[in-house]
PDB file of C-alpha atoms in Angstrom:
ATOM      1  CA  MET A  47      -0.090   0.135   0.167  1.00  0.00           C
ATOM      2  CA  SER A  48       1.270   3.636  -1.112  1.00  0.00           C
ATOM      3  CA  GLU A  49       0.150   6.294   1.650  1.00  0.00           C
ATOM      4  CA  GLU A  50      -2.584   6.890  -1.210  1.00  0.00           C
ATOM      5  CA  GLY A  51      -4.314   3.971  -0.512  1.00  0.00           C
ATOM      6  CA  PHE A  52      -3.056   2.000  -3.723  1.00  0.00           C
ATOM      7  CA  ARG A  53      -0.972  -1.019  -4.237  1.00  0.00           C
ATOM      8  CA  PRO A  54       1.139  -1.579  -7.012  1.00  0.00           C
ATOM      9  CA  GLY A  55      -0.226  -1.502 -10.408  1.00  0.00           C
ATOM     10  CA  GLU A  56      -3.711   0.130  -9.315  1.00  0.00           C
ATOM     11  CA  ILE A  57      -5.419   2.558 -11.291  1.00  0.00           C
ATOM     12  CA  ALA A  58      -8.028   5.528  -9.921  1.00  0.00           C
ATOM     13  CA  VAL A  59     -10.312   7.412 -11.402  1.00  0.00           C
ATOM     14  CA  ALA A  60     -11.939  10.864 -11.032  1.00  0.00           C
ATOM     15  CA  LEU A  61     -15.898   9.503 -10.450  1.00  0.00           C
ATOM     16  CA  PRO A  62     -18.907  11.411 -11.813  1.00  0.00           C
ATOM     17  CA  GLU A  63     -19.637  14.683  -9.686  1.00  0.00           C
ATOM     18  CA  LYS A  64     -22.835  13.370  -9.049  1.00  0.00           C
ATOM     19  CA  PHE A  65     -25.552   9.821  -8.578  1.00  0.00           C
ATOM     20  CA  ASP A  66     -27.514   9.026 -11.991  1.00  0.00           C
ATOM     21  CA  ALA A  67     -30.024   6.947  -9.530  1.00  0.00           C
ATOM     22  CA  GLY A  68     -30.690   5.972  -6.060  1.00  0.00           C
ATOM     23  CA  ILE A  69     -31.455   2.707  -4.409  1.00  0.00           C
ATOM     24  CA  TYR A  70     -33.216   1.874  -1.098  1.00  0.00           C
ATOM     25  CA  PHE A  71     -31.446  -0.842   1.330  1.00  0.00           C
ATOM     26  CA  ILE A  72     -34.339  -2.891   1.813  1.00  0.00           C
ATOM     27  CA  GLY A  73     -32.711  -5.124   4.692  1.00  0.00           C
ATOM     28  CA  ARG A  74     -29.479  -6.135   6.187  1.00  0.00           C
ATOM     29  CA  ILE A  75     -27.851  -9.390   5.738  1.00  0.00           C
ATOM     30  CA  ARG A  76     -26.762 -11.481   8.850  1.00  0.00           C
ATOM     31  CA  THR A  77     -23.409 -13.223   8.775  1.00  0.00           C
ATOM     32  CA  PRO A  78     -20.873 -14.812  11.186  1.00  0.00           C
ATOM     33  CA  TRP A  79     -18.555 -12.568   9.720  1.00  0.00           C
ATOM     34  CA  THR A  80     -17.876  -9.300  11.208  1.00  0.00           C
ATOM     35  CA  LYS A  81     -14.313  -8.995   9.896  1.00  0.00           C
ATOM     36  CA  ARG A  82     -13.149  -8.622   6.603  1.00  0.00           C
ATOM     37  CA  ASP A  83     -10.535 -11.024   6.624  1.00  0.00           C
ATOM     38  CA  GLU A  84     -12.794 -13.511   8.188  1.00  0.00           C
ATOM     39  CA  CYS A  85     -15.179 -14.007   5.437  1.00  0.00           C
ATOM     40  CA  PRO A  86     -15.491 -16.652   3.089  1.00  0.00           C
ATOM     41  CA  LYS A  87     -12.779 -16.359  -0.119  1.00  0.00           C
ATOM     42  CA  ASN A  88     -15.861 -16.925  -2.075  1.00  0.00           C
ATOM     43  CA  ALA A  89     -19.928 -17.611  -1.450  1.00  0.00           C
ATOM     44  CA  ARG A  90     -18.742 -21.510  -2.253  1.00  0.00           C
ATOM     45  CA  GLY A  91     -16.164 -20.633   0.495  1.00  0.00           C
ATOM     46  CA  SER A  92     -18.369 -21.172   3.552  1.00  0.00           C
ATOM     47  CA  ASP A  93     -22.156 -23.930   4.308  1.00  0.00           C
ATOM     48  CA  ALA A  94     -22.900 -21.399   7.056  1.00  0.00           C
ATOM     49  CA  VAL A  95     -26.046 -20.493   6.789  1.00  0.00           C
ATOM     50  CA  CYS A  96     -26.812 -16.930   7.077  1.00  0.00           C
ATOM     51  CA  THR A  97     -30.126 -14.766   6.768  1.00  0.00           C
ATOM     52  CA  ILE A  98     -31.422 -12.289   4.892  1.00  0.00           C
ATOM     53  CA  GLU A  99     -33.617  -9.626   6.903  1.00  0.00           C
ATOM     54  CA  LEU A 100     -36.105  -8.161   4.964  1.00  0.00           C
ATOM     55  CA  ASP A 101     -37.442  -4.125   6.177  1.00  0.00           C
ATOM     56  CA  ALA A 102     -41.065  -5.603   7.290  1.00  0.00           C
ATOM     57  CA  ARG A 103     -42.552  -2.824   4.794  1.00  0.00           C
ATOM     58  CA  TYR A 104     -41.804  -5.375   2.018  1.00  0.00           C
ATOM     59  CA  ALA A 105     -43.273  -8.639   3.435  1.00  0.00           C
ATOM     60  CA  PRO A 106     -45.911  -9.001   0.905  1.00  0.00           C
ATOM     61  CA  ALA A 107     -43.319  -8.911  -1.546  1.00  0.00           C
ATOM     62  CA  LEU A 108     -42.189 -12.538  -0.327  1.00  0.00           C
ATOM     63  CA  GLU A 109     -45.161 -14.497  -1.956  1.00  0.00           C
ATOM     64  CA  GLY A 110     -44.297 -17.243  -3.611  1.00  0.00           C
ATOM     65  CA  VAL A 111     -40.357 -16.886  -2.832  1.00  0.00           C
ATOM     66  CA  ALA A 112     -40.331 -20.134  -0.615  1.00  0.00           C
ATOM     67  CA  ALA A 113     -41.160 -22.232  -3.925  1.00  0.00           C
ATOM     68  CA  CYS A 114     -37.541 -21.220  -5.577  1.00  0.00           C
ATOM     69  CA  SER A 115     -34.730 -23.769  -4.637  1.00  0.00           C
ATOM     70  CA  HIS A 116     -32.200 -20.928  -4.981  1.00  0.00           C
ATOM     71  CA  LEU A 117     -32.163 -17.133  -5.107  1.00  0.00           C
ATOM     72  CA  VAL A 118     -30.319 -14.271  -6.670  1.00  0.00           C
ATOM     73  CA  ILE A 119     -29.342 -11.837  -3.995  1.00  0.00           C
ATOM     74  CA  LEU A 120     -27.946  -8.272  -4.406  1.00  0.00           C
ATOM     75  CA  TYR A 121     -26.589  -6.128  -1.710  1.00  0.00           C
ATOM     76  CA  PHE A 122     -24.150  -3.322  -1.797  1.00  0.00           C
ATOM     77  CA  MET A 123     -20.871  -3.385  -0.687  1.00  0.00           C
ATOM     78  CA  ASP A 124     -20.817  -0.137   1.274  1.00  0.00           C
ATOM     79  CA  ARG A 125     -17.650  -0.146   2.974  1.00  0.00           C
ATOM     80  CA  ALA A 126     -15.155  -0.242  -0.408  1.00  0.00           C
ATOM     81  CA  ARG A 127     -14.236   2.067  -2.822  1.00  0.00           C
ATOM     82  CA  ARG A 128     -15.286   2.950  -5.824  1.00  0.00           C
ATOM     83  CA  ASP A 129     -12.967   4.814  -7.800  1.00  0.00           C
ATOM     84  CA  LEU A 130     -10.578   1.796  -8.640  1.00  0.00           C
ATOM     85  CA  VAL A 131     -10.190   0.340 -12.421  1.00  0.00           C
ATOM     86  CA  VAL A 132      -7.149  -1.362 -12.499  1.00  0.00           C
ATOM     87  CA  GLN A 133      -7.335  -3.617  -8.380  1.00  0.00           C
ATOM     88  CA  ALA A 134      -4.794  -5.744  -7.063  1.00  0.00           C
ATOM     89  CA  PRO A 135      -7.010  -8.346  -5.155  1.00  0.00           C
ATOM     90  CA  ARG A 136      -4.741  -9.904  -2.356  1.00  0.00           C
ATOM     91  CA  HIS A 137      -4.865 -13.484  -3.981  1.00  0.00           C
ATOM     92  CA  HIS A 138      -3.767 -12.195  -7.540  1.00  0.00           C
ATOM     93  CA  SER A 139      -0.449 -12.604  -8.598  1.00  0.00           C
ATOM     94  CA  GLU A 140      -1.115  -9.064 -10.739  1.00  0.00           C
ATOM     95  CA  PRO A 141      -3.215  -6.064 -11.274  1.00  0.00           C
ATOM     96  CA  CYS A 142      -6.638  -6.794 -12.549  1.00  0.00           C
ATOM     97  CA  GLY A 143      -9.406  -4.929 -14.794  1.00  0.00           C
ATOM     98  CA  THR A 144     -12.046  -4.553 -12.159  1.00  0.00           C
ATOM     99  CA  PHE A 145     -14.965  -5.604 -14.678  1.00  0.00           C
ATOM    100  CA  SER A 146     -13.090  -9.097 -14.855  1.00  0.00           C
ATOM    101  CA  VAL A 147     -12.656  -9.704 -11.183  1.00  0.00           C
ATOM    102  CA  ARG A 148     -15.872 -10.163  -8.481  1.00  0.00           C
ATOM    103  CA  SER A 149     -14.195  -8.136  -5.783  1.00  0.00           C
ATOM    104  CA  PRO A 150     -16.071  -5.285  -3.912  1.00  0.00           C
ATOM    105  CA  VAL A 151     -14.288  -2.622  -5.453  1.00  0.00           C
ATOM    106  CA  ARG A 152     -15.930  -0.922  -8.321  1.00  0.00           C
ATOM    107  CA  PRO A 153     -17.948   1.888  -9.403  1.00  0.00           C
ATOM    108  CA  ASN A 154     -21.286   0.234  -7.924  1.00  0.00           C
ATOM    109  CA  PRO A 155     -20.030  -2.086  -5.131  1.00  0.00           C
ATOM    110  CA  ILE A 156     -23.323  -4.134  -5.691  1.00  0.00           C
ATOM    111  CA  ALA A 157     -22.308  -7.931  -5.171  1.00  0.00           C
ATOM    112  CA  MET A 158     -24.475 -10.605  -6.704  1.00  0.00           C
ATOM    113  CA  SER A 159     -24.663 -13.684  -5.201  1.00  0.00           C
ATOM    114  CA  VAL A 160     -26.510 -17.234  -5.638  1.00  0.00           C
ATOM    115  CA  VAL A 161     -27.729 -18.987  -2.555  1.00  0.00           C
ATOM    116  CA  LYS A 162     -29.672 -21.694  -1.440  1.00  0.00           C
ATOM    117  CA  LEU A 163     -32.846 -21.253   0.314  1.00  0.00           C
ATOM    118  CA  MET A 164     -33.594 -23.377   3.177  1.00  0.00           C
ATOM    119  CA  ARG A 165     -36.724 -21.637   4.986  1.00  0.00           C
ATOM    120  CA  VAL A 166     -38.300 -18.998   5.148  1.00  0.00           C
ATOM    121  CA  GLU A 167     -39.766 -17.439   8.413  1.00  0.00           C
ATOM    122  CA  GLY A 168     -42.109 -14.158   8.461  1.00  0.00           C
ATOM    123  CA  THR A 169     -39.538 -11.673   6.482  1.00  0.00           C
ATOM    124  CA  THR A 170     -36.556 -13.658   7.702  1.00  0.00           C
ATOM    125  CA  LEU A 171     -34.918 -16.171   4.994  1.00  0.00           C
ATOM    126  CA  SER A 172     -32.167 -18.597   5.726  1.00  0.00           C
ATOM    127  CA  VAL A 173     -29.747 -18.870   3.077  1.00  0.00           C
ATOM    128  CA  ILE A 174     -26.145 -20.597   2.433  1.00  0.00           C
ATOM    129  CA  GLY A 175     -24.016 -18.892  -0.150  1.00  0.00           C
ATOM    130  CA  LEU A 176     -23.256 -15.916   0.947  1.00  0.00           C
ATOM    131  CA  ASP A 177     -19.683 -14.263   1.471  1.00  0.00           C
ATOM    132  CA  CYS A 178     -20.607 -11.157   2.922  1.00  0.00           C
ATOM    133  CA  LEU A 179     -19.833  -9.070   6.216  1.00  0.00           C
ATOM    134  CA  ASP A 180     -22.679  -8.746   9.006  1.00  0.00           C
ATOM    135  CA  GLY A 181     -25.180  -6.074   8.447  1.00  0.00           C
ATOM    136  CA  THR A 182     -24.553  -5.723   4.703  1.00  0.00           C
ATOM    137  CA  PRO A 183     -27.745  -3.460   3.345  1.00  0.00           C
ATOM    138  CA  LEU A 184     -30.041  -5.885   1.180  1.00  0.00           C
ATOM    139  CA  ILE A 185     -30.987  -4.615  -2.231  1.00  0.00           C
ATOM    140  CA  ASP A 186     -33.126  -7.331  -4.472  1.00  0.00           C
ATOM    141  CA  ILE A 187     -34.303 -10.747  -4.116  1.00  0.00           C
ATOM    142  CA  LYS A 188     -35.053 -12.629  -7.115  1.00  0.00           C
ATOM    143  CA  PRO A 189     -36.062 -16.523  -8.252  1.00  0.00           C
ATOM    144  CA  TYR A 190     -33.182 -17.944  -9.667  1.00  0.00           C
ATOM    145  CA  PHE A 191     -33.898 -19.652 -12.978  1.00  0.00           C
ATOM    146  CA  ALA A 192     -31.894 -22.427 -14.137  1.00  0.00           C
ATOM    147  CA  SER A 193     -32.841 -22.050 -18.246  1.00  0.00           C
ATOM    148  CA  VAL A 194     -31.813 -18.195 -17.962  1.00  0.00           C
ATOM    149  CA  ASP A 195     -29.065 -18.346 -15.222  1.00  0.00           C
ATOM    150  CA  SER A 196     -26.966 -21.458 -15.379  1.00  0.00           C
ATOM    151  CA  VAL A 197     -24.382 -22.039 -17.812  1.00  0.00           C
ATOM    152  CA  PRO A 198     -22.413 -24.514 -16.563  1.00  0.00           C
ATOM    153  CA  ASP A 199     -19.993 -24.459 -19.202  1.00  0.00           C
ATOM    154  CA  ALA A 200     -18.578 -20.784 -18.669  1.00  0.00           C
ATOM    155  CA  VAL A 201     -14.891 -20.568 -18.645  1.00  0.00           C
ATOM    156  CA  VAL A 202     -13.023 -17.813 -17.365  1.00  0.00           C
ATOM    157  CA  GLY A 203      -9.598 -18.260 -19.504  1.00  0.00           C
ATOM    158  CA  ARG A 204      -7.182 -16.135 -16.879  1.00  0.00           C
ATOM    159  CA  SER A 205      -8.125 -18.234 -13.983  1.00  0.00           C
ATOM    160  CA  LYS A 206      -9.798 -21.483 -15.414  1.00  0.00           C
ATOM    161  CA  GLY A 207     -12.558 -21.423 -13.725  1.00  0.00           C
ATOM    162  CA  GLY A 208     -11.398 -20.350 -10.341  1.00  0.00           C
ATOM    163  CA  THR A 209     -13.526 -17.705  -8.447  1.00  0.00           C
ATOM    164  CA  ASP A 210     -12.638 -14.500  -7.416  1.00  0.00           C
TER     165      ASP A 210
ATOM    166  CA  MET B 208     -55.922  -1.070 -15.122  1.00  0.00           C
ATOM    167  CA  SER B 209     -57.727   1.094 -12.706  1.00  0.00           C
ATOM    168  CA  GLU B 210     -57.305   4.864 -12.744  1.00  0.00           C
ATOM    169  CA  GLU B 211     -54.836   4.515  -9.989  1.00  0.00           C
ATOM    170  CA  GLY B 212     -52.610   2.368 -12.764  1.00  0.00           C
ATOM    171  CA  PHE B 213     -53.261  -1.382 -10.587  1.00  0.00           C
ATOM    172  CA  ARG B 214     -54.377  -4.301 -12.012  1.00  0.00           C
ATOM    173  CA  PRO B 215     -56.581  -6.234  -9.952  1.00  0.00           C
ATOM    174  CA  GLY B 216     -55.043  -7.749  -6.828  1.00  0.00           C
ATOM    175  CA  GLU B 217     -51.570  -5.172  -6.961  1.00  0.00           C
ATOM    176  CA  ILE B 218     -50.072  -3.977  -4.033  1.00  0.00           C
ATOM    177  CA  ALA B 219     -48.391  -0.803  -3.161  1.00  0.00           C
ATOM    178  CA  VAL B 220     -46.008   0.160  -0.568  1.00  0.00           C
ATOM    179  CA  ALA B 221     -45.177   3.755   0.759  1.00  0.00           C
ATOM    180  CA  LEU B 222     -41.632   3.946  -0.170  1.00  0.00           C
ATOM    181  CA  PRO B 223     -38.897   5.255   2.244  1.00  0.00           C
ATOM    182  CA  GLU B 224     -38.161   9.162   2.319  1.00  0.00           C
ATOM    183  CA  LYS B 225     -34.839   9.406   1.050  1.00  0.00           C
ATOM    184  CA  PHE B 226     -32.521   6.847  -0.418  1.00  0.00           C
ATOM    185  CA  ASP B 227     -29.610   5.385   1.347  1.00  0.00           C
ATOM    186  CA  ALA B 228     -26.715   5.447  -1.436  1.00  0.00           C
ATOM    187  CA  GLY B 229     -26.673   6.285  -4.832  1.00  0.00           C
ATOM    188  CA  ILE B 230     -25.492   4.759  -8.347  1.00  0.00           C
ATOM    189  CA  TYR B 231     -23.561   5.979 -11.492  1.00  0.00           C
ATOM    190  CA  PHE B 232     -24.346   4.955 -14.974  1.00  0.00           C
ATOM    191  CA  ILE B 233     -21.355   3.804 -16.319  1.00  0.00           C
ATOM    192  CA  GLY B 234     -22.607   3.286 -20.005  1.00  0.00           C
ATOM    193  CA  ARG B 235     -25.411   2.498 -22.223  1.00  0.00           C
ATOM    194  CA  ILE B 236     -27.028  -0.974 -23.420  1.00  0.00           C
ATOM    195  CA  ARG B 237     -28.101  -0.744 -27.316  1.00  0.00           C
ATOM    196  CA  THR B 238     -30.222  -3.689 -28.131  1.00  0.00           C
ATOM    197  CA  PRO B 239     -33.160  -3.395 -31.627  1.00  0.00           C
ATOM    198  CA  TRP B 240     -36.230  -2.916 -29.000  1.00  0.00           C
ATOM    199  CA  THR B 241     -37.581   0.454 -28.184  1.00  0.00           C
ATOM    200  CA  LYS B 242     -40.578  -0.555 -26.781  1.00  0.00           C
ATOM    201  CA  ARG B 243     -41.734  -2.382 -24.061  1.00  0.00           C
ATOM    202  CA  ASP B 244     -43.480  -5.304 -26.097  1.00  0.00           C
ATOM    203  CA  GLU B 245     -40.919  -5.639 -28.447  1.00  0.00           C
ATOM    204  CA  CYS B 246     -38.107  -6.585 -25.951  1.00  0.00           C
ATOM    205  CA  PRO B 247     -38.062 -10.593 -25.331  1.00  0.00           C
ATOM    206  CA  LYS B 248     -40.043 -12.477 -22.391  1.00  0.00           C
ATOM    207  CA  ASN B 249     -36.654 -13.134 -21.119  1.00  0.00           C
ATOM    208  CA  ALA B 250     -33.205 -13.282 -21.955  1.00  0.00           C
ATOM    209  CA  ARG B 251     -33.375 -16.663 -23.978  1.00  0.00           C
ATOM    210  CA  GLY B 252     -36.033 -15.249 -25.715  1.00  0.00           C
ATOM    211  CA  SER B 253     -33.359 -14.081 -28.226  1.00  0.00           C
ATOM    212  CA  ASP B 254     -30.482 -14.712 -29.795  1.00  0.00           C
ATOM    213  CA  ALA B 255     -30.123 -10.788 -31.505  1.00  0.00           C
ATOM    214  CA  VAL B 256     -26.368  -9.488 -30.578  1.00  0.00           C
ATOM    215  CA  CYS B 257     -26.616  -6.447 -28.503  1.00  0.00           C
ATOM    216  CA  THR B 258     -23.918  -3.980 -27.231  1.00  0.00           C
ATOM    217  CA  ILE B 259     -22.718  -2.783 -24.099  1.00  0.00           C
ATOM    218  CA  GLU B 260     -21.311   1.018 -24.519  1.00  0.00           C
ATOM    219  CA  LEU B 261     -19.000   1.453 -21.260  1.00  0.00           C
ATOM    220  CA  ASP B 262     -18.229   5.188 -20.299  1.00  0.00           C
ATOM    221  CA  ALA B 263     -14.515   5.577 -22.002  1.00  0.00           C
ATOM    222  CA  ARG B 264     -13.660   7.086 -18.476  1.00  0.00           C
ATOM    223  CA  TYR B 265     -13.510   3.369 -17.085  1.00  0.00           C
ATOM    224  CA  ALA B 266     -11.745   1.826 -20.420  1.00  0.00           C
ATOM    225  CA  PRO B 267      -8.790   0.283 -18.243  1.00  0.00           C
ATOM    226  CA  ALA B 268     -11.295  -1.758 -16.231  1.00  0.00           C
ATOM    227  CA  LEU B 269     -12.158  -4.025 -19.011  1.00  0.00           C
ATOM    228  CA  GLU B 270      -8.747  -5.241 -18.801  1.00  0.00           C
ATOM    229  CA  GLY B 271      -9.158  -9.597 -18.296  1.00  0.00           C
ATOM    230  CA  VAL B 272     -12.724  -9.296 -19.713  1.00  0.00           C
ATOM    231  CA  ALA B 273     -12.273 -10.780 -23.423  1.00  0.00           C
ATOM    232  CA  ALA B 274     -10.699 -13.920 -21.216  1.00  0.00           C
ATOM    233  CA  CYS B 275     -14.379 -14.491 -19.719  1.00  0.00           C
ATOM    234  CA  SER B 276     -16.946 -16.587 -22.085  1.00  0.00           C
ATOM    235  CA  HIS B 277     -19.938 -15.295 -20.192  1.00  0.00           C
ATOM    236  CA  LEU B 278     -20.159 -11.892 -17.888  1.00  0.00           C
ATOM    237  CA  VAL B 279     -23.637 -11.189 -15.641  1.00  0.00           C
ATOM    238  CA  ILE B 280     -24.457  -7.481 -16.684  1.00  0.00           C
ATOM    239  CA  LEU B 281     -26.757  -5.329 -13.672  1.00  0.00           C
ATOM    240  CA  TYR B 282     -28.708  -2.325 -15.524  1.00  0.00           C
ATOM    241  CA  PHE B 283     -30.989   0.155 -14.141  1.00  0.00           C
ATOM    242  CA  MET B 284     -34.865  -0.627 -15.651  1.00  0.00           C
ATOM    243  CA  ASP B 285     -35.558   3.498 -15.115  1.00  0.00           C
ATOM    244  CA  ARG B 286     -38.816   3.486 -16.451  1.00  0.00           C
ATOM    245  CA  ALA B 287     -40.251   1.058 -14.001  1.00  0.00           C
ATOM    246  CA  ARG B 288     -42.469   2.195 -10.785  1.00  0.00           C
ATOM    247  CA  ARG B 289     -40.737   0.750  -7.803  1.00  0.00           C
ATOM    248  CA  ASP B 290     -43.559   0.992  -5.139  1.00  0.00           C
ATOM    249  CA  LEU B 291     -45.929  -2.472  -6.158  1.00  0.00           C
ATOM    250  CA  VAL B 292     -45.107  -5.544  -3.491  1.00  0.00           C
ATOM    251  CA  VAL B 293     -47.195  -7.755  -5.378  1.00  0.00           C
ATOM    252  CA  GLN B 294     -48.247  -7.724  -9.021  1.00  0.00           C
ATOM    253  CA  ALA B 295     -50.031  -9.451 -11.931  1.00  0.00           C
ATOM    254  CA  PRO B 296     -47.400  -9.222 -14.585  1.00  0.00           C
ATOM    255  CA  ARG B 297     -49.367  -9.899 -18.376  1.00  0.00           C
ATOM    256  CA  HIS B 298     -48.246 -13.728 -18.678  1.00  0.00           C
ATOM    257  CA  HIS B 299     -48.993 -14.519 -14.892  1.00  0.00           C
ATOM    258  CA  SER B 300     -52.149 -16.161 -14.228  1.00  0.00           C
ATOM    259  CA  GLU B 301     -52.285 -14.899 -11.175  1.00  0.00           C
ATOM    260  CA  PRO B 302     -50.516 -11.852  -8.663  1.00  0.00           C
ATOM    261  CA  CYS B 303     -47.077 -12.722  -7.815  1.00  0.00           C
ATOM    262  CA  GLY B 304     -45.001 -11.384  -4.757  1.00  0.00           C
ATOM    263  CA  THR B 305     -42.566  -9.238  -6.736  1.00  0.00           C
ATOM    264  CA  PHE B 306     -39.601 -11.156  -4.904  1.00  0.00           C
ATOM    265  CA  SER B 307     -40.949 -14.181  -7.128  1.00  0.00           C
ATOM    266  CA  VAL B 308     -40.425 -12.619 -10.336  1.00  0.00           C
ATOM    267  CA  ARG B 309     -37.825 -11.282 -12.523  1.00  0.00           C
ATOM    268  CA  SER B 310     -39.786  -7.982 -13.703  1.00  0.00           C
ATOM    269  CA  PRO B 311     -38.181  -4.624 -13.761  1.00  0.00           C
ATOM    270  CA  VAL B 312     -40.940  -3.676 -11.271  1.00  0.00           C
ATOM    271  CA  ARG B 313     -39.153  -4.117  -7.773  1.00  0.00           C
ATOM    272  CA  PRO B 314     -37.896  -1.414  -4.636  1.00  0.00           C
ATOM    273  CA  ASN B 315     -34.871  -1.429  -6.604  1.00  0.00           C
ATOM    274  CA  PRO B 316     -34.938  -1.924 -10.342  1.00  0.00           C
ATOM    275  CA  ILE B 317     -31.736  -3.463 -11.122  1.00  0.00           C
ATOM    276  CA  ALA B 318     -32.062  -6.383 -13.432  1.00  0.00           C
ATOM    277  CA  MET B 319     -29.004  -9.083 -13.536  1.00  0.00           C
ATOM    278  CA  SER B 320     -28.737 -10.746 -16.733  1.00  0.00           C
ATOM    279  CA  VAL B 321     -26.277 -13.599 -17.935  1.00  0.00           C
ATOM    280  CA  VAL B 322     -25.079 -12.530 -21.010  1.00  0.00           C
ATOM    281  CA  LYS B 323     -22.829 -14.799 -24.079  1.00  0.00           C
ATOM    282  CA  LEU B 324     -19.674 -12.483 -24.619  1.00  0.00           C
ATOM    283  CA  MET B 325     -19.432 -12.641 -28.628  1.00  0.00           C
ATOM    284  CA  ARG B 326     -16.521  -9.566 -28.480  1.00  0.00           C
ATOM    285  CA  VAL B 327     -14.755  -6.690 -26.983  1.00  0.00           C
ATOM    286  CA  GLU B 328     -13.744  -4.136 -29.281  1.00  0.00           C
ATOM    287  CA  GLY B 329     -12.588  -0.723 -27.242  1.00  0.00           C
ATOM    288  CA  THR B 330     -15.438   0.128 -24.521  1.00  0.00           C
ATOM    289  CA  THR B 331     -17.826  -1.986 -26.811  1.00  0.00           C
ATOM    290  CA  LEU B 332     -18.977  -5.115 -25.466  1.00  0.00           C
ATOM    291  CA  SER B 333     -21.095  -7.765 -28.082  1.00  0.00           C
ATOM    292  CA  VAL B 334     -23.102  -9.847 -26.076  1.00  0.00           C
ATOM    293  CA  ILE B 335     -25.806 -12.217 -26.449  1.00  0.00           C
ATOM    294  CA  GLY B 336     -28.917 -12.668 -23.486  1.00  0.00           C
ATOM    295  CA  LEU B 337     -30.073  -9.070 -23.217  1.00  0.00           C
ATOM    296  CA  ASP B 338     -34.041  -8.580 -23.090  1.00  0.00           C
ATOM    297  CA  CYS B 339     -33.995  -4.752 -22.129  1.00  0.00           C
ATOM    298  CA  LEU B 340     -35.308  -1.454 -24.080  1.00  0.00           C
ATOM    299  CA  ASP B 341     -32.496   0.191 -25.894  1.00  0.00           C
ATOM    300  CA  GLY B 342     -30.434   2.773 -24.719  1.00  0.00           C
ATOM    301  CA  THR B 343     -30.811   1.193 -20.657  1.00  0.00           C
ATOM    302  CA  PRO B 344     -28.394   2.459 -18.575  1.00  0.00           C
ATOM    303  CA  LEU B 345     -25.488  -0.165 -17.301  1.00  0.00           C
ATOM    304  CA  ILE B 346     -24.510  -0.349 -13.762  1.00  0.00           C
ATOM    305  CA  ASP B 347     -21.897  -2.985 -13.707  1.00  0.00           C
ATOM    306  CA  ILE B 348     -19.977  -5.981 -15.727  1.00  0.00           C
ATOM    307  CA  LYS B 349     -19.382  -9.323 -13.690  1.00  0.00           C
ATOM    308  CA  PRO B 350     -17.088 -12.400 -14.838  1.00  0.00           C
ATOM    309  CA  TYR B 351     -19.558 -15.182 -15.032  1.00  0.00           C
ATOM    310  CA  PHE B 352     -18.126 -18.212 -12.839  1.00  0.00           C
ATOM    311  CA  ALA B 353     -19.548 -21.700 -13.070  1.00  0.00           C
ATOM    312  CA  SER B 354     -18.678 -22.387  -9.942  1.00  0.00           C
ATOM    313  CA  VAL B 355     -20.841 -20.179  -7.581  1.00  0.00           C
ATOM    314  CA  ASP B 356     -23.337 -18.885 -10.463  1.00  0.00           C
ATOM    315  CA  SER B 357     -24.212 -22.063 -12.310  1.00  0.00           C
ATOM    316  CA  VAL B 358     -27.129 -24.003 -10.734  1.00  0.00           C
ATOM    317  CA  PRO B 359     -28.443 -26.425 -13.326  1.00  0.00           C
ATOM    318  CA  ASP B 360     -31.044 -28.142 -10.922  1.00  0.00           C
ATOM    319  CA  ALA B 361     -32.238 -25.308  -9.524  1.00  0.00           C
ATOM    320  CA  VAL B 362     -36.077 -25.412  -9.449  1.00  0.00           C
ATOM    321  CA  VAL B 363     -39.009 -22.324  -9.068  1.00  0.00           C
ATOM    322  CA  GLY B 364     -42.153 -24.342  -8.041  1.00  0.00           C
ATOM    323  CA  ARG B 365     -44.484 -22.308  -8.956  1.00  0.00           C
ATOM    324  CA  SER B 366     -43.290 -22.565 -13.000  1.00  0.00           C
ATOM    325  CA  LYS B 367     -41.694 -25.252 -12.934  1.00  0.00           C
ATOM    326  CA  GLY B 368     -38.711 -24.137 -14.790  1.00  0.00           C
ATOM    327  CA  GLY B 369     -40.567 -21.503 -16.521  1.00  0.00           C
ATOM    328  CA  THR B 370     -39.076 -17.538 -16.856  1.00  0.00           C
ATOM    329  CA  ASP B 371     -40.513 -14.340 -16.459  1.00  0.00           C
TER     330      ASP B 371
END
């Protein structure tokens, strides 16, 4: 890390002066991890059951969700910087373009995880497959459709199927 | 549609008074579809090659992206209402909880599509697998990792593998 907070090879850009749209935090994600270095390296790195606590306001929107075996969860990585276009994640050997990695550091720090739904009780969902810090803001819940979302033979050349 | 713009069975809620975070539009998506009823019903509904035009500011962030066979694209459905927790999409027989469908109508109208990457030229990506209106704002590009993102046997009980 340099004095400016950069690792070697990292490139920052000036972000636009203002935001183009706003988002609501619609709930919170509860996980066993309270520090960044405790989090699993990726969403298959732990079988821990985490909970998604949806705000009561949106409760009727869960109708039908229990019929899904898997969900797509979007959440906001609110502690990540947003200005790096090239970054050097700890476990990569060289700097990477931001859009080639799943790091939380990106212009819009919205993470996407596919989770296995275990249980819905009121506005609390128990799931397996999250890797984020406890208290992370929730922004969306979607049904996972294998027909459009599953591509078993997809490849990422750089890491030959590894994940970040 | 009622005078208030509701279909039978739909439920709206009062949204929070202010947003919790902001997002940047980082580019635009170009598709053949300029009206909502021209759009494919879902992302496998067309083999059209669409283009993603990333703002020049973020060009270095594409380093490494060309090595991905598939990408996760997040985009903002900026014409959708955000207050419906139960909605009646045209092709569903009865009203659905918002989080059980992939409709653009949701508190945070962020869509997620898995696309096949055909070509990267400068800051333009040619992809197959989008279903949105021409000019839709782009908010993120991520590598698709089969190891965490692909669940071929996922099921959605309600529609037995159909997609919305």
